[in-house]
GROMACS .gro file of C-alpha atoms in nm:
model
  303
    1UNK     CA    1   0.000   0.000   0.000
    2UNK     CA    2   0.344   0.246   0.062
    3UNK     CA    3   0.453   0.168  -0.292
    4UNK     CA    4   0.397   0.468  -0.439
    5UNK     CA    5   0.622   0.606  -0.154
    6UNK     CA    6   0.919   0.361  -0.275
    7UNK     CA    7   0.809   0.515  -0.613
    8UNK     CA    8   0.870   0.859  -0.474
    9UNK     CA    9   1.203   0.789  -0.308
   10UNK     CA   10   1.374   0.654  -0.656
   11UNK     CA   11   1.271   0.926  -0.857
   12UNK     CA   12   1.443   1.161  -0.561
   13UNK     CA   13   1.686   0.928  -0.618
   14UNK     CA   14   1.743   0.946  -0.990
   15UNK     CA   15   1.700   1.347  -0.987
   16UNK     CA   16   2.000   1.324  -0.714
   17UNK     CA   17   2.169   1.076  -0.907
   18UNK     CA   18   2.153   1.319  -1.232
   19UNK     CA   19   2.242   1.618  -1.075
   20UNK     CA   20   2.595   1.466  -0.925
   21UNK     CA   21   2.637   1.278  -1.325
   22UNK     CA   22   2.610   1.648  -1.419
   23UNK     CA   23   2.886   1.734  -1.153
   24UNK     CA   24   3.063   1.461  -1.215
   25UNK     CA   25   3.075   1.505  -1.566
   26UNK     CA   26   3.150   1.841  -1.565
   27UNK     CA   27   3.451   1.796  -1.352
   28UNK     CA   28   3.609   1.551  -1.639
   29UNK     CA   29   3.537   1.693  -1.956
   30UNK     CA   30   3.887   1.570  -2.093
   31UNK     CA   31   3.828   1.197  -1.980
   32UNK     CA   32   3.646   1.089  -2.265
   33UNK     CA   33   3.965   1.034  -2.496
   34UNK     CA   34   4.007   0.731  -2.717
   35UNK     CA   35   4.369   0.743  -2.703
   36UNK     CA   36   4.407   0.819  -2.301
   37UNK     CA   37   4.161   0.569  -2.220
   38UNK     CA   38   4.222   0.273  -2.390
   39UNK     CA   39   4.631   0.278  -2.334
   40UNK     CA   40   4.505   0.290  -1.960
   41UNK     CA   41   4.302  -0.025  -2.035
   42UNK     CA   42   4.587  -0.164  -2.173
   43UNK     CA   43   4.842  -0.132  -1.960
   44UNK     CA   44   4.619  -0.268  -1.659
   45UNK     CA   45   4.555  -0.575  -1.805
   46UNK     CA   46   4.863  -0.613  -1.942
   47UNK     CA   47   4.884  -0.972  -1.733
   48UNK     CA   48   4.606  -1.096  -1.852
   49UNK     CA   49   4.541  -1.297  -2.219
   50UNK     CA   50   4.477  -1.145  -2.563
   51UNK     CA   51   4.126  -1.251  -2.540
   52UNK     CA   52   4.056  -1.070  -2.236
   53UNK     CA   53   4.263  -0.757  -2.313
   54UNK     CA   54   4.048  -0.767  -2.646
   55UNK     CA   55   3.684  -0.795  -2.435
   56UNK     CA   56   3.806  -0.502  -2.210
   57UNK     CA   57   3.897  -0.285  -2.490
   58UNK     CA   58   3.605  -0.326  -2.668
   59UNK     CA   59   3.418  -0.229  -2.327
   60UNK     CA   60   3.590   0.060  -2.335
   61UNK     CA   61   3.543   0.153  -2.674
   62UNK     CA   62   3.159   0.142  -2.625
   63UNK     CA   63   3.174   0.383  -2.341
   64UNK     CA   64   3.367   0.620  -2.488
   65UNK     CA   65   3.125   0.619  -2.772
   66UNK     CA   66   2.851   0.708  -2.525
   67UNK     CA   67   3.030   0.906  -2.346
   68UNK     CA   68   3.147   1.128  -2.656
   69UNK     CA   69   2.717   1.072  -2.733
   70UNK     CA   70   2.629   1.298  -2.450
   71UNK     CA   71   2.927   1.514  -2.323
   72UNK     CA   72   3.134   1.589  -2.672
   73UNK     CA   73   3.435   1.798  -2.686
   74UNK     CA   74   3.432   2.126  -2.850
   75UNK     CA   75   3.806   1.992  -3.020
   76UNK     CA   76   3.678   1.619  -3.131
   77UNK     CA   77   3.866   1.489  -3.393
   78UNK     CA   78   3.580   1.258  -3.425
   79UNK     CA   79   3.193   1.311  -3.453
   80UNK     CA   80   2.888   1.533  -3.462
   81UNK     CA   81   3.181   1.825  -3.295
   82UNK     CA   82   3.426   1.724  -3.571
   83UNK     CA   83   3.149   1.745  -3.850
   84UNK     CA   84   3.070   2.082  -3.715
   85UNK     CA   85   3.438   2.204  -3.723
   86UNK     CA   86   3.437   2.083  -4.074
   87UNK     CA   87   3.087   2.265  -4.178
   88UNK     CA   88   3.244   2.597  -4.020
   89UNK     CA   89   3.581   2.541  -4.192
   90UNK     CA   90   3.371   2.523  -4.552
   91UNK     CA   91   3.157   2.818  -4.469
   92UNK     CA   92   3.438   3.029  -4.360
   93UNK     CA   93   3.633   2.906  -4.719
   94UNK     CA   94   3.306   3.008  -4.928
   95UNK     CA   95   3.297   3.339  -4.744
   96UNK     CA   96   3.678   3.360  -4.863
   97UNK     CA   97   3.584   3.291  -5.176
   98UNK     CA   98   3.275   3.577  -5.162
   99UNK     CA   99   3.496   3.826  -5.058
  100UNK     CA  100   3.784   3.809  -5.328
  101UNK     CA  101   3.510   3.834  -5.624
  102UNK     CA  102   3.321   4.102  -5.448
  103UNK     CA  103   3.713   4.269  -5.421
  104UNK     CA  104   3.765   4.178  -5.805
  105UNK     CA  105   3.440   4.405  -5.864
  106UNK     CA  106   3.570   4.689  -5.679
  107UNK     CA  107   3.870   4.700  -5.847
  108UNK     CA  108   3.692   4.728  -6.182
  109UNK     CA  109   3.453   4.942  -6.058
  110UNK     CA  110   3.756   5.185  -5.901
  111UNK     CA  111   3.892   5.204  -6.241
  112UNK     CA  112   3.624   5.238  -6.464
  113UNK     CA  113   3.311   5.366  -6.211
  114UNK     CA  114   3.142   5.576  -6.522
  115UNK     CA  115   3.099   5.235  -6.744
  116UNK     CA  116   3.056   4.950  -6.540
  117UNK     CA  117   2.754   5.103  -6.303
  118UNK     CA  118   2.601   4.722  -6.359
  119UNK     CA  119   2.821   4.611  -6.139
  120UNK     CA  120   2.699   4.761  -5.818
  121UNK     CA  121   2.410   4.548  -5.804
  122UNK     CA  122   2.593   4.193  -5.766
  123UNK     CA  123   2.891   4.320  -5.580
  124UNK     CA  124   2.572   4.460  -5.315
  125UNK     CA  125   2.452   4.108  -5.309
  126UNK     CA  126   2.779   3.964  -5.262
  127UNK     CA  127   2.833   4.160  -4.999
  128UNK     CA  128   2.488   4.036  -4.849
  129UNK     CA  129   2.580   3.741  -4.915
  130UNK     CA  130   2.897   3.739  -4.754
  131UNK     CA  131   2.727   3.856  -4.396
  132UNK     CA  132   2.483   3.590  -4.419
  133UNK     CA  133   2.757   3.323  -4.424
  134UNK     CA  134   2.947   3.489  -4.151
  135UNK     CA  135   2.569   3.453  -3.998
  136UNK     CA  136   2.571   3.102  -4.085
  137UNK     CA  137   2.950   3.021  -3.922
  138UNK     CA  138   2.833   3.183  -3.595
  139UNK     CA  139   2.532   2.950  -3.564
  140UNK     CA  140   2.751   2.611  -3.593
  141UNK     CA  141   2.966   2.772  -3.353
  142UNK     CA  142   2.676   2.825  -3.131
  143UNK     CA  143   2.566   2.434  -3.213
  144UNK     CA  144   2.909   2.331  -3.103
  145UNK     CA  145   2.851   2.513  -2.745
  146UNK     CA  146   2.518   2.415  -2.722
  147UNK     CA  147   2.596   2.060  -2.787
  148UNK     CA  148   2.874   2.108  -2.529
  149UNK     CA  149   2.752   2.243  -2.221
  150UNK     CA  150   2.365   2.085  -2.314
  151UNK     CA  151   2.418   1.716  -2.115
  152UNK     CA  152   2.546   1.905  -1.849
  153UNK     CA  153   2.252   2.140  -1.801
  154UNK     CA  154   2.011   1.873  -1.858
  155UNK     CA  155   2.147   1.655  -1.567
  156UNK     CA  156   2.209   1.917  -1.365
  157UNK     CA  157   1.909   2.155  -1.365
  158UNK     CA  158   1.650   2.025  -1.603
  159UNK     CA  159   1.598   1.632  -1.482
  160UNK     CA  160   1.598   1.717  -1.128
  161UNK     CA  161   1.331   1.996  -1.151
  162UNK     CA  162   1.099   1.815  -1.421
  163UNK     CA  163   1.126   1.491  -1.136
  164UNK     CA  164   1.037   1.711  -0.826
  165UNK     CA  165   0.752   1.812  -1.056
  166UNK     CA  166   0.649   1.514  -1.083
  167UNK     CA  167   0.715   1.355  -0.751
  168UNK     CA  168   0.442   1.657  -0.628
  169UNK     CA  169   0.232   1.541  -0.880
  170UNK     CA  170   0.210   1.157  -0.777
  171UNK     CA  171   0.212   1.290  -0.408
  172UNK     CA  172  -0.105   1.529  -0.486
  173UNK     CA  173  -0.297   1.291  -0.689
  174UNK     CA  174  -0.483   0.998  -0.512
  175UNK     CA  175  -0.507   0.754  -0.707
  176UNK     CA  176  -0.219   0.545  -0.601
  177UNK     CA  177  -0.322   0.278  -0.906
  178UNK     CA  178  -0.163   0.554  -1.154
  179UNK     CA  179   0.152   0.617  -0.959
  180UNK     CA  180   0.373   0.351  -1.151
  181UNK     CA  181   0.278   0.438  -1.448
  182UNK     CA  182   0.350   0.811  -1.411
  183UNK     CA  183   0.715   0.698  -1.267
  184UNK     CA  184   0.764   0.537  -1.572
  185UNK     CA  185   0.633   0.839  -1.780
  186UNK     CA  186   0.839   1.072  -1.585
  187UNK     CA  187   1.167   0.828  -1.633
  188UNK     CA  188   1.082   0.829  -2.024
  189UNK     CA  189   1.062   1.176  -2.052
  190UNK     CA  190   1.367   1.224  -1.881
  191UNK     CA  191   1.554   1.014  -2.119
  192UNK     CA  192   1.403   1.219  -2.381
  193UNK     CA  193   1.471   1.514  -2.259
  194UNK     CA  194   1.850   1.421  -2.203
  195UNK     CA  195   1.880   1.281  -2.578
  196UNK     CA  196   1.678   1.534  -2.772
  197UNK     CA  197   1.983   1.777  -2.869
  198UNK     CA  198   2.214   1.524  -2.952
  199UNK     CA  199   1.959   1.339  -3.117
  200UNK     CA  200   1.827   1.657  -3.328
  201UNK     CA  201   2.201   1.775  -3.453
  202UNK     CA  202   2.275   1.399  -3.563
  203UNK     CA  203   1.914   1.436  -3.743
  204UNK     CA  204   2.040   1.713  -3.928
  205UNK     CA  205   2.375   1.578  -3.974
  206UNK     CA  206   2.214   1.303  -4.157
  207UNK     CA  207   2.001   1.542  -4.398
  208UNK     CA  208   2.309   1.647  -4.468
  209UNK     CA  209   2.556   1.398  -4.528
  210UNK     CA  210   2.306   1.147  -4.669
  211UNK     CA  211   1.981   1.309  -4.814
  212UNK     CA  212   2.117   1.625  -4.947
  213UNK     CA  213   2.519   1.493  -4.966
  214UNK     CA  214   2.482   1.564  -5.386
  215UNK     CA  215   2.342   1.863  -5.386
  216UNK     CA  216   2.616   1.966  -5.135
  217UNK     CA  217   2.889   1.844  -5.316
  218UNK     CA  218   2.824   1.966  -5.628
  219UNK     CA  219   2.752   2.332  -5.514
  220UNK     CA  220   3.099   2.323  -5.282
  221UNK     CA  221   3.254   2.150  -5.551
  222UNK     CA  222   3.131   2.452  -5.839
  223UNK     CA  223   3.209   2.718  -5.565
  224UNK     CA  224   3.591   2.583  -5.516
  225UNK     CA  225   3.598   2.592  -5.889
  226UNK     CA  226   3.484   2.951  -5.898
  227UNK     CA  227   3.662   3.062  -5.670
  228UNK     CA  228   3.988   2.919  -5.844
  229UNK     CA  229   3.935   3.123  -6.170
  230UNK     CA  230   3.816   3.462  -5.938
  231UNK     CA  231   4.166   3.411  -5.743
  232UNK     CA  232   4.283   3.389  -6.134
  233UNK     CA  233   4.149   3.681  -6.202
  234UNK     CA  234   4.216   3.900  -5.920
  235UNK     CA  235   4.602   3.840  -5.974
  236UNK     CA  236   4.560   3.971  -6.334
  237UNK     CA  237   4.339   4.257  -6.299
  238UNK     CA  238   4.601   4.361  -6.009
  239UNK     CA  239   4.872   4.320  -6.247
  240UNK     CA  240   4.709   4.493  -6.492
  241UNK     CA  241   4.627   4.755  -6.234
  242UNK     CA  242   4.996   4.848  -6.159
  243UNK     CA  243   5.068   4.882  -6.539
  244UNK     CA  244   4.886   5.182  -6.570
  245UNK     CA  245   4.650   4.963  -6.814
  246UNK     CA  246   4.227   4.873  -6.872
  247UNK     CA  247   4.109   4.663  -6.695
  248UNK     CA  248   3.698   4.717  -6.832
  249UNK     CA  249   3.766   4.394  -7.067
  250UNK     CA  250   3.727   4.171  -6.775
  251UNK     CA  251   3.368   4.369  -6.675
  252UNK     CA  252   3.185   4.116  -6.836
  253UNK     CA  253   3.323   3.821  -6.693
  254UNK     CA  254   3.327   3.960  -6.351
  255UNK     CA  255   3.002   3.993  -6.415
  256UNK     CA  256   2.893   3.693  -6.489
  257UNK     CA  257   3.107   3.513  -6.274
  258UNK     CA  258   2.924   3.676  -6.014
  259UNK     CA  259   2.603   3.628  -6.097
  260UNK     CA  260   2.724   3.231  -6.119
  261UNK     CA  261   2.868   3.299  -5.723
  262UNK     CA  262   2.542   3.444  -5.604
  263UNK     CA  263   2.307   3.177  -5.731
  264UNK     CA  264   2.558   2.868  -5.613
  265UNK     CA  265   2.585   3.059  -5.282
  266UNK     CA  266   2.259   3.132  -5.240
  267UNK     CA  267   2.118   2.733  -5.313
  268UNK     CA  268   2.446   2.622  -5.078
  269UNK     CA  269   2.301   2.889  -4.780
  270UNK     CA  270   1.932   2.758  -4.836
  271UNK     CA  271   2.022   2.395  -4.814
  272UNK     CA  272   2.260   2.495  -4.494
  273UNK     CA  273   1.934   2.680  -4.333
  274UNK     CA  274   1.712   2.361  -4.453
  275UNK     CA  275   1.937   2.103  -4.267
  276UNK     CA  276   2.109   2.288  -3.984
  277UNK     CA  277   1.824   2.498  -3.822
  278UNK     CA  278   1.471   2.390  -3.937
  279UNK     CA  279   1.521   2.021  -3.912
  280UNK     CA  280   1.696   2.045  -3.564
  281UNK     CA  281   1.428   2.327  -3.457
  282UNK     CA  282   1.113   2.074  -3.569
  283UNK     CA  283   1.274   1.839  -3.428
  284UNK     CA  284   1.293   1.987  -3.091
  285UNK     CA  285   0.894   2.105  -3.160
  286UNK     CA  286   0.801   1.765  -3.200
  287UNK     CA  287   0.971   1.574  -2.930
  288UNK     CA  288   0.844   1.882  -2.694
  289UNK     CA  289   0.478   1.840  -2.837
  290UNK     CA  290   0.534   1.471  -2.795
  291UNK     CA  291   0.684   1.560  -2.436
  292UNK     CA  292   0.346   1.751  -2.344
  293UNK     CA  293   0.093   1.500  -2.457
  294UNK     CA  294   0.305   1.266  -2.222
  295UNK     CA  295   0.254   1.568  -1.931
  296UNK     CA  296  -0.105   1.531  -1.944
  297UNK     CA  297  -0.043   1.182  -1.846
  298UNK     CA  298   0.167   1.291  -1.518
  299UNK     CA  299  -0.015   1.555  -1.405
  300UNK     CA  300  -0.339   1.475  -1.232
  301UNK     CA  301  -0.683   1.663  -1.373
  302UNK     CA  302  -0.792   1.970  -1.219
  303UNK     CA  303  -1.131   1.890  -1.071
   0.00000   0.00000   0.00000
């Protein structure tokens, strides 16, 4: 009949056990290391058999996987933190790229400002352009933090307060037949709510690298290209530029080069919105709309 009591004290338990994982974890952000840990692993069981040494490795291998799941570092070399390193490292080169065609337009447009007035347009939009990337490389930097410090807020602040919600809840409602259930409700959601983050950036990593990988490629790839024949450019127009001599030959090309950077650009930043902010952000929605249908379940009905 003092079940739901025993009930009570494990959820306490679990909120005090996540808030002291939180601690714990924050306290050892360089443990989980591939290299560190498994030489450790090594050297201990150094006495016993190859099988045995290969059984405890493999353990270890698994945790740090897990480990790497929830708490990664912000200088992986491997994983969703590495992918996002890489995805900042492209943006960063594109904006590179951006910057020395809008330069190439200036330079024309310095030396010849009464006929090439069409220019103005697409070195504007490059230059748009150019802040929305810089836009775009502070938002994976912010998904790198956030997927940082997230676990540790989760266990910390967010578990234990959504379980002392819900341990008032089952103590306020009276019907004890329910209270197992909404343990195992408010266990589940926990879980959820300690997995959604990680679980919505490897979402979106997967739109990208798998779904939309193509489309990627062949825009980076048609950028890179781009960009080799504006760097191409830029050294002759500058060369031209210190010989006293026209440069308005190379107005047409700019020209349409540009146009041919803005439209690649533009698809490359669309797809980059499409698969690193609304997928991760609906899928946040819908495990939090999917988190308060489960609510209704914990909380007992107003009379």
């Amino acid at each position: 009949m003092k079940n739901w009591i025993i009930n009570v004290i494990v959820l306490v338990l679990v909120a005090i056990g996540s808030f002291f994982l939180g601690i714990l974890a924050s306290g050892f952000i360089s443990v989980p290391r591939n290299n560190v840990v498994l030489e450790e692993t090594v050297q201990q069981g150094a006495v016993q058999n190859q099988e045995a040494e290969a059984e405890d490795e493999s353990a270890v291998r698994q945790k740090v996987s897990f480990a790497s799941f929830l708490f990664p570092e912000i200088n992986s070399e491997k994983g969703l933190q590495n992918a996002l390193n890489e995805k900042s490292a492209e943006i960063l080169n594109i904006w590179e790229i951006l910057k020395t065609g809008n330069g190439v337009i200036s330079i024309i447009q310095a030396a010849h400002s009464g006929n090439t007035e069409f220019l103005s347009p697409i070195g504007s939009s490059m230059g748009k352009i150019s802040d929305s990337l810089l836009w775009a490389s502070a938002a994976v930097v912010f998904k790198k933090y956030l997927l940082f410090i997230s676990s540790y807020i989760i266990l910390i602040f967010i578990i234990p307060v959504f379980i002392l919600i819900s341990v008032v809840s089952i103590v306020k409602n009276k019907d004890r037949k329910k209270t197992p259930k909404l343990v195992g409700v408010t266990v589940f959601i926990s879980l959820i709510l300690l997995f959604v983050i990680p679980a919505s950036m490897h979402i979106s990593l997967f739109a990208s690298n798998v779904i939309l990988s193509d489309n990627m490629s062949n825009l980076i790839t048609s950028i890179e290209e781009k960009g080799e024949t504006v760097k191409n450019m830029e050294t002759e127009i500058t060369g031209l530029r210190r010989q006293g001599r026209s440069v308005l030959n190379h107005s047409a090309n700019a020209r349409d080069l540009g146009n041919s950077l803005i439209k690649d650009t533009t698809d490359y930043f669309i797809i980059f919105i499409f698969t690193n902010i609304i997928i991760p952000v609906l899928t946040i929605i819908g495990i939090v709309f999917l988190a308060g249908f489960i609510k209704k379940l914990i909380l007992p009905k107003k009379a």
